[in-house]
Amino acid sequence: MMKRLLFCSIFLVLAGCATTSSGPSNNSALDTPPVASSYVGRRLFSDKFMYWGYVKPEGSSWGKNSTRLVIFQENVPAPDRAEGPRGRDDNFEYRLKGYFSGKKAYEPKTDYLLDVFVLDGYEVLSANNPPFTTFIPIRTPGGYITKPRGTSVSSKPRGTLEQE
Amino acid sequence: MFNRFLFCILCSAFLLTHSYAADEWIVLSGGPALRSWEKTKEFPHDRVWDNFIFTAGLRLEQIKTEAAPDDVITWIVYRPGYERRGQEEGVDYLAKIEKKAQQLGARVLWVDHQNAVQNELIDYINKGQDRTKIKIRNFDYFGHSNKACFFLDYSSGLDGVVMDYLHVTDLKLISKDSYMEGAKCQSYGCHSAALFTKKWAQYTGTHMIGTTSKTDYSTRSWPFPSKGGKWE
């Protein structure tokens, strides 16, 4: 009886110590960004939205398990910010030096919760790439926006991300 | 004799739980954008640093006259936003906020994180006071928002995005027991009445007033719904 009481007490104390955690970070295998020594990024520009584009480990194919739509944390200015005008590099591919910070940022116009990639450097790999047509961000669960008024997420034709 | 003793114990217990029950008034201020991100944009945000501090001050002045002497007045402020803007402009805005709070008779509670994994704001609402005794009777938000989310920061840590936020999907974590029945809640952020206030009512059991449109902070007075919008 005493043992049972002790167990219950410990359980209650531990349960009381638990910190609340919110929905968006849970329940998704996609929640852990890929780790690699170098990455390839594909610029996806929209003047309405603040994401930078897709990032995958170098050597992987573009696909839902390898690829993330990211927000840049710019230790060096992003290519088009450095040389302007913004978006001039839509669909360019870059070799990216940097890493996923493990943090997520909320992009308010799309209601997407996206991975933050820390950009330490880059070099252009190619400039003439066909656009992707599929859009596979980590969407904030319960989020609301599909098409913000006056804009259109899907207005530009985009190439399909192949399944791995 | 025993009955009299029992009666006294019961009376004391009743008095302890009822007559000293103060209420809490909470005002929440989100942080400003950085000028370095915003100054080249077509519609830059936060030309001045204190849109959400000045207006919170107006509300705190009101609260000072409405609150009972034992009530707790808590001004929750998102610290990183004012640290970063202060560093950018070479001014100690945290000290200015502390001084203003002192003048208004409010206690500043700095919050550094509210996001997918850290819930400082929600934890305070749920457990920051003994919620069996001190219920929240007022909650006001001054800051950036869209219809689904309060942005504690916007264009501050990173350009045009939000690192700390209270999203409608997080509202289920708020304990209904934190609020007193009929608590007064209002969002002075943009578009809250389009979704956020409805979810707030669902999860907290209290009505929140919000606006259907953008909120205009440009007049250095009470924020108001921009053209076509209204409080509801």
Coordinates of C-alpha atoms in Angstrom, one line a residue:
Chain A
M1 CA 0.0 0.0 0.0
M2 CA 2.8 2.4 1.0
K3 CA 4.7 1.6 -2.2
R4 CA 1.6 2.3 -4.3
L5 CA 1.1 5.7 -2.5
L6 CA 4.8 6.5 -3.1
F7 CA 4.5 5.7 -6.8
C8 CA 1.3 7.8 -7.1
S9 CA 3.0 10.7 -5.3
I10 CA 6.1 10.6 -7.5
F11 CA 3.8 10.4 -10.6
L12 CA 1.8 13.4 -9.5
V13 CA 5.0 15.4 -8.8
L14 CA 6.4 14.6 -12.2
A15 CA 3.2 15.3 -13.9
G16 CA 3.0 18.7 -12.1
C17 CA 6.5 19.6 -13.4
A18 CA 5.6 19.0 -17.0
T19 CA 5.9 22.1 -19.2
T20 CA 3.1 22.6 -21.6
S21 CA 4.0 22.2 -25.2
S22 CA 2.0 23.5 -28.1
G23 CA 0.7 21.8 -31.2
P24 CA 2.8 22.8 -34.2
S25 CA 6.1 21.2 -33.0
N26 CA 4.5 17.9 -32.3
N27 CA 3.3 14.9 -34.3
S28 CA 5.3 15.2 -37.4
A29 CA 8.1 13.1 -38.8
L30 CA 8.9 16.1 -40.9
D31 CA 9.8 18.0 -37.8
T32 CA 13.5 17.2 -37.8
P33 CA 15.2 18.9 -40.6
P34 CA 17.8 17.0 -42.6
V35 CA 21.4 17.2 -41.4
A36 CA 24.2 17.4 -43.9
S37 CA 27.6 18.9 -44.4
S38 CA 26.4 20.9 -47.4
Y39 CA 23.0 21.9 -48.8
V40 CA 21.5 22.9 -52.1
G41 CA 18.9 25.7 -52.1
R42 CA 16.3 26.6 -54.8
R43 CA 15.0 30.1 -54.6
L44 CA 11.2 30.4 -54.6
F45 CA 10.4 34.1 -54.7
S46 CA 7.2 35.9 -54.0
D47 CA 7.1 39.5 -53.2
K48 CA 4.2 38.8 -50.7
F49 CA 5.8 36.2 -48.6
M50 CA 9.0 36.1 -46.6
Y51 CA 10.2 32.5 -47.0
W52 CA 13.4 32.2 -49.0
G53 CA 13.0 28.9 -50.9
Y54 CA 13.6 25.1 -50.7
V55 CA 16.7 23.5 -49.1
K56 CA 17.8 19.9 -49.3
P57 CA 21.1 18.1 -48.4
E58 CA 23.5 18.1 -51.3
G59 CA 23.2 14.7 -53.1
S60 CA 19.6 14.1 -52.2
S61 CA 16.8 14.5 -54.7
W62 CA 14.1 17.0 -54.2
G63 CA 11.3 15.4 -52.3
K64 CA 9.1 15.7 -49.3
N65 CA 11.4 13.8 -46.9
S66 CA 14.5 15.7 -47.9
T67 CA 13.3 19.1 -48.7
R68 CA 12.2 22.0 -46.5
L69 CA 10.8 25.4 -47.3
V70 CA 12.9 27.7 -45.2
I71 CA 13.3 31.2 -43.7
F72 CA 16.8 32.4 -43.8
Q73 CA 18.7 33.7 -40.8
E74 CA 21.3 35.7 -42.7
N75 CA 24.7 35.7 -41.2
V76 CA 25.6 36.8 -44.7
P77 CA 23.0 38.6 -46.8
A78 CA 20.9 36.4 -49.0
P79 CA 22.0 36.5 -52.6
D80 CA 19.3 38.8 -53.9
R81 CA 19.5 41.0 -50.9
A82 CA 23.2 41.4 -51.4
E83 CA 22.9 42.3 -55.0
G84 CA 19.3 43.2 -55.6
P85 CA 16.7 43.6 -56.9
R86 CA 14.9 41.1 -54.7
G87 CA 13.6 38.1 -56.5
R88 CA 15.8 38.4 -59.5
D89 CA 17.1 34.9 -58.7
D90 CA 13.8 33.1 -58.7
N91 CA 14.5 29.4 -59.4
F92 CA 18.3 29.8 -59.1
E93 CA 20.0 26.9 -57.4
Y94 CA 22.8 27.5 -54.9
R95 CA 25.2 25.4 -52.9
L96 CA 24.5 26.7 -49.4
K97 CA 26.9 26.9 -46.5
G98 CA 25.1 26.8 -43.2
Y99 CA 22.8 24.7 -41.0
F100 CA 19.2 24.3 -39.7
S101 CA 19.1 26.2 -36.5
G102 CA 16.4 23.9 -35.0
K103 CA 14.1 26.9 -34.6
K104 CA 10.9 27.6 -36.5
A105 CA 9.6 30.9 -37.7
Y106 CA 6.0 31.9 -38.4
E107 CA 5.4 33.4 -41.9
P108 CA 2.3 35.5 -41.3
K109 CA 0.9 35.9 -44.8
T110 CA 0.8 32.2 -45.4
D111 CA 0.2 31.0 -41.8
Y112 CA 3.1 28.6 -42.3
L113 CA 5.5 27.5 -39.6
L114 CA 8.8 27.0 -41.3
D115 CA 12.4 25.9 -40.5
V116 CA 15.0 28.5 -40.0
F117 CA 18.2 27.9 -42.0
V118 CA 21.3 29.9 -40.9
L119 CA 23.0 31.1 -44.0
D120 CA 26.8 31.4 -43.7
G121 CA 27.6 31.5 -47.4
Y122 CA 26.6 30.4 -50.9
E123 CA 27.7 29.9 -54.5
V124 CA 25.5 29.8 -57.6
L125 CA 25.1 26.3 -59.1
S126 CA 22.6 27.0 -61.9
A127 CA 20.3 29.8 -63.0
N128 CA 17.9 28.3 -65.6
N129 CA 15.8 25.9 -63.8
P130 CA 12.1 25.1 -64.4
P131 CA 9.8 26.2 -61.6
F132 CA 8.4 23.6 -59.1
T133 CA 4.6 23.3 -59.0
T134 CA 4.1 21.5 -55.7
F135 CA 4.3 23.5 -52.6
I136 CA 5.2 21.4 -49.5
P137 CA 5.8 23.5 -46.4
I138 CA 5.2 22.5 -42.8
R139 CA 1.8 24.1 -42.4
T140 CA 0.7 25.4 -39.1
P141 CA -1.9 22.9 -37.9
G142 CA -5.3 24.5 -37.7
G143 CA -4.0 27.4 -39.8
Y144 CA -6.4 29.3 -41.9
I145 CA -5.0 30.8 -45.0
T146 CA -5.0 29.2 -48.4
K147 CA -5.0 32.3 -50.5
P148 CA -4.5 35.6 -48.8
R149 CA -6.8 38.2 -50.3
G150 CA -5.4 40.0 -53.4
T151 CA -2.6 37.4 -53.8
S152 CA -2.3 33.8 -54.9
V153 CA 0.0 31.3 -53.5
S154 CA -0.4 29.1 -56.6
S155 CA -0.3 31.9 -59.2
K156 CA 3.0 30.8 -60.6
P157 CA 3.4 27.4 -62.3
R158 CA 5.8 25.3 -60.3
G159 CA 7.6 22.0 -61.0
T160 CA 6.6 18.9 -59.1
L161 CA 8.8 17.8 -56.3
E162 CA 9.4 14.1 -57.0
Q163 CA 8.7 11.6 -54.3
E164 CA 11.7 9.8 -52.9
Chain B
M1 CA -17.8 22.9 22.3
F2 CA -16.6 20.8 19.4
N3 CA -19.4 22.1 17.2
R4 CA -18.4 25.7 17.9
F5 CA -14.7 24.8 17.1
L6 CA -15.8 23.2 13.8
F7 CA -17.9 26.2 13.0
C8 CA -14.9 28.5 13.5
I9 CA -12.7 26.4 11.3
L10 CA -15.2 26.4 8.5
C11 CA -15.7 30.2 8.8
S12 CA -11.9 30.7 8.6
A13 CA -11.6 28.5 5.6
F14 CA -14.4 30.4 3.9
L15 CA -12.8 33.7 4.7
L16 CA -9.5 32.6 3.4
T17 CA -10.9 31.4 0.1
H18 CA -13.3 34.3 -0.5
S19 CA -12.6 37.6 1.2
Y20 CA -9.0 37.9 0.1
A21 CA -9.6 36.9 -3.5
A22 CA -7.9 39.6 -5.5
D23 CA -8.2 39.7 -9.3
E24 CA -5.5 40.1 -11.9
W25 CA -5.5 42.6 -14.7
I26 CA -3.2 41.7 -17.6
V27 CA -2.0 43.9 -20.4
L28 CA 0.3 42.3 -23.0
S29 CA 2.6 44.3 -25.3
G30 CA 4.2 42.7 -28.3
G31 CA 7.5 44.1 -29.6
P32 CA 8.3 46.5 -32.5
A33 CA 9.9 45.8 -35.8
L34 CA 13.5 46.8 -36.5
R35 CA 14.0 49.8 -38.7
S36 CA 16.8 48.1 -40.5
W37 CA 14.3 45.5 -41.9
E38 CA 11.4 47.9 -42.5
K39 CA 12.9 51.2 -43.7
T40 CA 13.1 50.2 -47.4
K41 CA 9.7 48.6 -47.6
E42 CA 6.7 50.2 -49.3
F43 CA 4.6 50.1 -46.1
P44 CA 7.1 50.0 -43.3
H45 CA 5.9 49.1 -39.8
D46 CA 6.8 50.8 -36.5
R47 CA 8.3 54.1 -37.4
V48 CA 8.3 54.8 -33.7
W49 CA 9.5 52.2 -31.1
D50 CA 6.7 52.5 -28.6
N51 CA 3.3 52.0 -30.5
F52 CA 2.5 49.1 -28.2
I53 CA 4.0 50.7 -25.1
F54 CA 2.3 54.1 -25.3
T55 CA -1.1 52.6 -26.0
A56 CA -0.7 49.9 -23.3
G57 CA 0.0 52.8 -21.0
L58 CA -3.3 54.4 -21.9
R59 CA -5.1 51.2 -20.8
L60 CA -3.0 50.8 -17.7
E61 CA -4.0 54.3 -16.7
Q62 CA -7.7 53.3 -17.0
I63 CA -7.1 50.1 -15.1
K64 CA -5.5 52.0 -12.2
T65 CA -8.8 53.7 -11.7
E66 CA -10.9 50.5 -12.1
A67 CA -8.9 48.0 -10.1
A68 CA -9.5 47.3 -6.4
P69 CA -6.6 48.1 -4.1
D70 CA -5.7 44.4 -3.6
D71 CA -5.9 43.6 -7.3
V72 CA -2.7 42.6 -9.2
I73 CA -1.9 44.6 -12.3
T74 CA 0.6 42.8 -14.6
W75 CA 2.1 44.3 -17.7
I76 CA 3.6 41.5 -19.8
V77 CA 6.1 42.8 -22.3
Y78 CA 8.0 40.9 -25.0
R79 CA 11.6 41.7 -24.0
P80 CA 13.6 40.7 -27.1
G81 CA 11.7 43.1 -29.3
Y82 CA 12.6 46.1 -27.1
E83 CA 16.2 44.9 -26.5
R84 CA 16.8 44.6 -30.3
R85 CA 15.2 47.9 -31.1
G86 CA 17.1 49.5 -28.3
Q87 CA 20.4 48.1 -29.5
E88 CA 19.5 49.4 -33.0
E89 CA 18.8 52.9 -31.8
G90 CA 21.2 53.1 -28.9
V91 CA 18.6 53.6 -26.3
D92 CA 17.7 51.5 -23.2
Y93 CA 14.1 50.9 -23.9
L94 CA 13.8 48.3 -21.1
A95 CA 14.6 50.9 -18.6
K96 CA 12.1 53.3 -20.1
I97 CA 9.4 50.6 -19.9
E98 CA 10.3 49.8 -16.3
K99 CA 10.0 53.5 -15.4
K100 CA 6.7 53.9 -17.1
A101 CA 5.3 50.8 -15.3
Q102 CA 6.4 52.2 -12.0
Q103 CA 4.6 55.4 -12.7
L104 CA 1.4 53.5 -13.6
G105 CA 1.5 51.2 -10.6
A106 CA 2.0 48.1 -12.7
R107 CA 4.4 45.2 -12.4
V108 CA 6.4 44.4 -15.5
L109 CA 6.7 40.7 -16.4
W110 CA 9.2 40.2 -19.2
V111 CA 8.5 37.4 -21.6
D112 CA 11.3 36.1 -23.8
H113 CA 9.7 33.1 -25.5
Q114 CA 6.3 32.0 -26.7
N115 CA 6.4 29.6 -29.6
A116 CA 6.0 26.0 -30.6
V117 CA 8.2 24.6 -27.8
Q118 CA 8.3 27.4 -25.1
N119 CA 5.2 28.7 -23.5
E120 CA 6.2 31.4 -21.0
L121 CA 3.1 33.4 -21.7
I122 CA 0.7 30.5 -21.5
D123 CA 2.5 29.2 -18.4
Y124 CA 2.0 32.5 -16.7
I125 CA -1.7 32.7 -17.6
N126 CA -2.2 29.2 -16.2
K127 CA 0.2 29.1 -13.2
G128 CA 1.7 32.6 -12.7
Q129 CA -0.6 33.1 -9.8
D130 CA -2.6 30.8 -7.7
R131 CA -5.5 30.5 -10.1
T132 CA -7.8 29.1 -7.4
K133 CA -7.6 32.4 -5.7
I134 CA -6.5 35.0 -8.2
K135 CA -8.4 34.9 -11.4
I136 CA -7.8 37.0 -14.5
R137 CA -10.6 39.6 -14.9
N138 CA -8.9 41.6 -17.7
F139 CA -6.7 40.8 -20.7
D140 CA -5.6 43.4 -23.3
Y141 CA -3.3 42.8 -26.2
F142 CA -1.4 45.6 -28.0
G143 CA 0.8 44.3 -30.8
H144 CA 1.1 43.0 -34.4
S145 CA -1.3 40.2 -35.4
N146 CA -3.2 38.5 -38.2
K147 CA -6.5 36.8 -37.8
A148 CA -4.9 33.6 -36.5
C149 CA -2.1 34.8 -34.4
F150 CA -0.7 37.4 -31.9
F151 CA 2.9 38.2 -33.0
L152 CA 5.0 38.9 -30.0
D153 CA 7.7 39.9 -32.4
Y154 CA 7.4 40.9 -36.1
S155 CA 10.3 41.7 -38.4
S156 CA 12.6 41.9 -35.4
G157 CA 14.7 38.7 -35.1
L158 CA 14.3 38.0 -38.8
D159 CA 12.9 40.0 -41.7
G160 CA 9.2 39.9 -42.1
V161 CA 8.5 36.9 -39.9
V162 CA 7.7 36.0 -36.4
M163 CA 9.7 34.0 -33.9
D164 CA 7.4 34.2 -30.9
Y165 CA 3.7 34.1 -31.1
L166 CA 0.4 33.0 -29.7
H167 CA -1.4 31.1 -32.4
V168 CA -5.0 29.9 -32.3
T169 CA -3.7 26.4 -32.3
D170 CA -2.0 27.1 -29.0
L171 CA -5.1 28.5 -27.2
K172 CA -6.2 25.0 -26.2
L173 CA -3.3 25.0 -23.7
I174 CA -4.8 27.9 -21.8
S175 CA -6.7 26.8 -18.7
K176 CA -10.3 28.0 -18.5
D177 CA -9.9 28.1 -14.8
S178 CA -7.5 31.1 -15.2
Y179 CA -10.2 33.5 -16.1
M180 CA -13.1 34.7 -14.1
E181 CA -16.6 34.6 -15.5
G182 CA -17.3 37.7 -17.6
A183 CA -13.6 38.7 -17.8
K184 CA -13.0 41.6 -20.1
C185 CA -10.6 40.8 -23.0
Q186 CA -9.7 42.9 -26.0
S187 CA -7.2 42.6 -28.8
Y188 CA -5.9 45.8 -30.3
G189 CA -4.1 43.9 -33.0
C190 CA -5.2 43.6 -36.6
H191 CA -7.9 41.2 -37.9
S192 CA -8.4 39.4 -34.5
A193 CA -12.2 39.4 -34.9
A194 CA -12.0 37.4 -38.1
L195 CA -10.8 34.2 -36.2
F196 CA -8.7 34.7 -33.1
T197 CA -11.4 36.1 -30.8
K198 CA -13.8 33.2 -31.7
K199 CA -11.2 30.6 -30.8
W200 CA -10.3 32.6 -27.7
A201 CA -13.9 32.3 -26.6
Q202 CA -14.0 28.6 -27.4
Y203 CA -10.9 27.8 -25.3
T204 CA -11.0 30.4 -22.5
G205 CA -14.7 30.7 -22.0
T206 CA -14.4 34.5 -22.2
H207 CA -15.5 37.0 -24.8
M208 CA -12.7 38.9 -26.5
I209 CA -13.3 42.1 -28.5
G210 CA -11.3 42.5 -31.7
T211 CA -11.4 44.2 -35.0
T212 CA -12.3 42.9 -38.4
S213 CA -9.7 45.1 -40.1
K214 CA -6.3 46.5 -39.6
T215 CA -5.8 48.5 -36.5
D216 CA -4.4 52.0 -36.8
Y217 CA -1.8 53.1 -34.3
S218 CA -0.7 56.2 -36.2
T219 CA -2.5 58.9 -34.2
R220 CA -0.6 58.6 -31.0
S221 CA -3.8 57.8 -29.2
W222 CA -6.1 54.8 -28.7
P223 CA -5.7 52.4 -31.7
F224 CA -8.8 52.2 -33.9
P225 CA -10.1 50.0 -36.7
S226 CA -9.0 51.3 -40.1
K227 CA -11.5 52.1 -42.8
G228 CA -14.3 49.6 -43.1
G229 CA -13.4 47.8 -39.9
K230 CA -15.2 47.8 -36.5
W231 CA -14.8 46.4 -33.0
E232 CA -16.9 43.4 -32.4

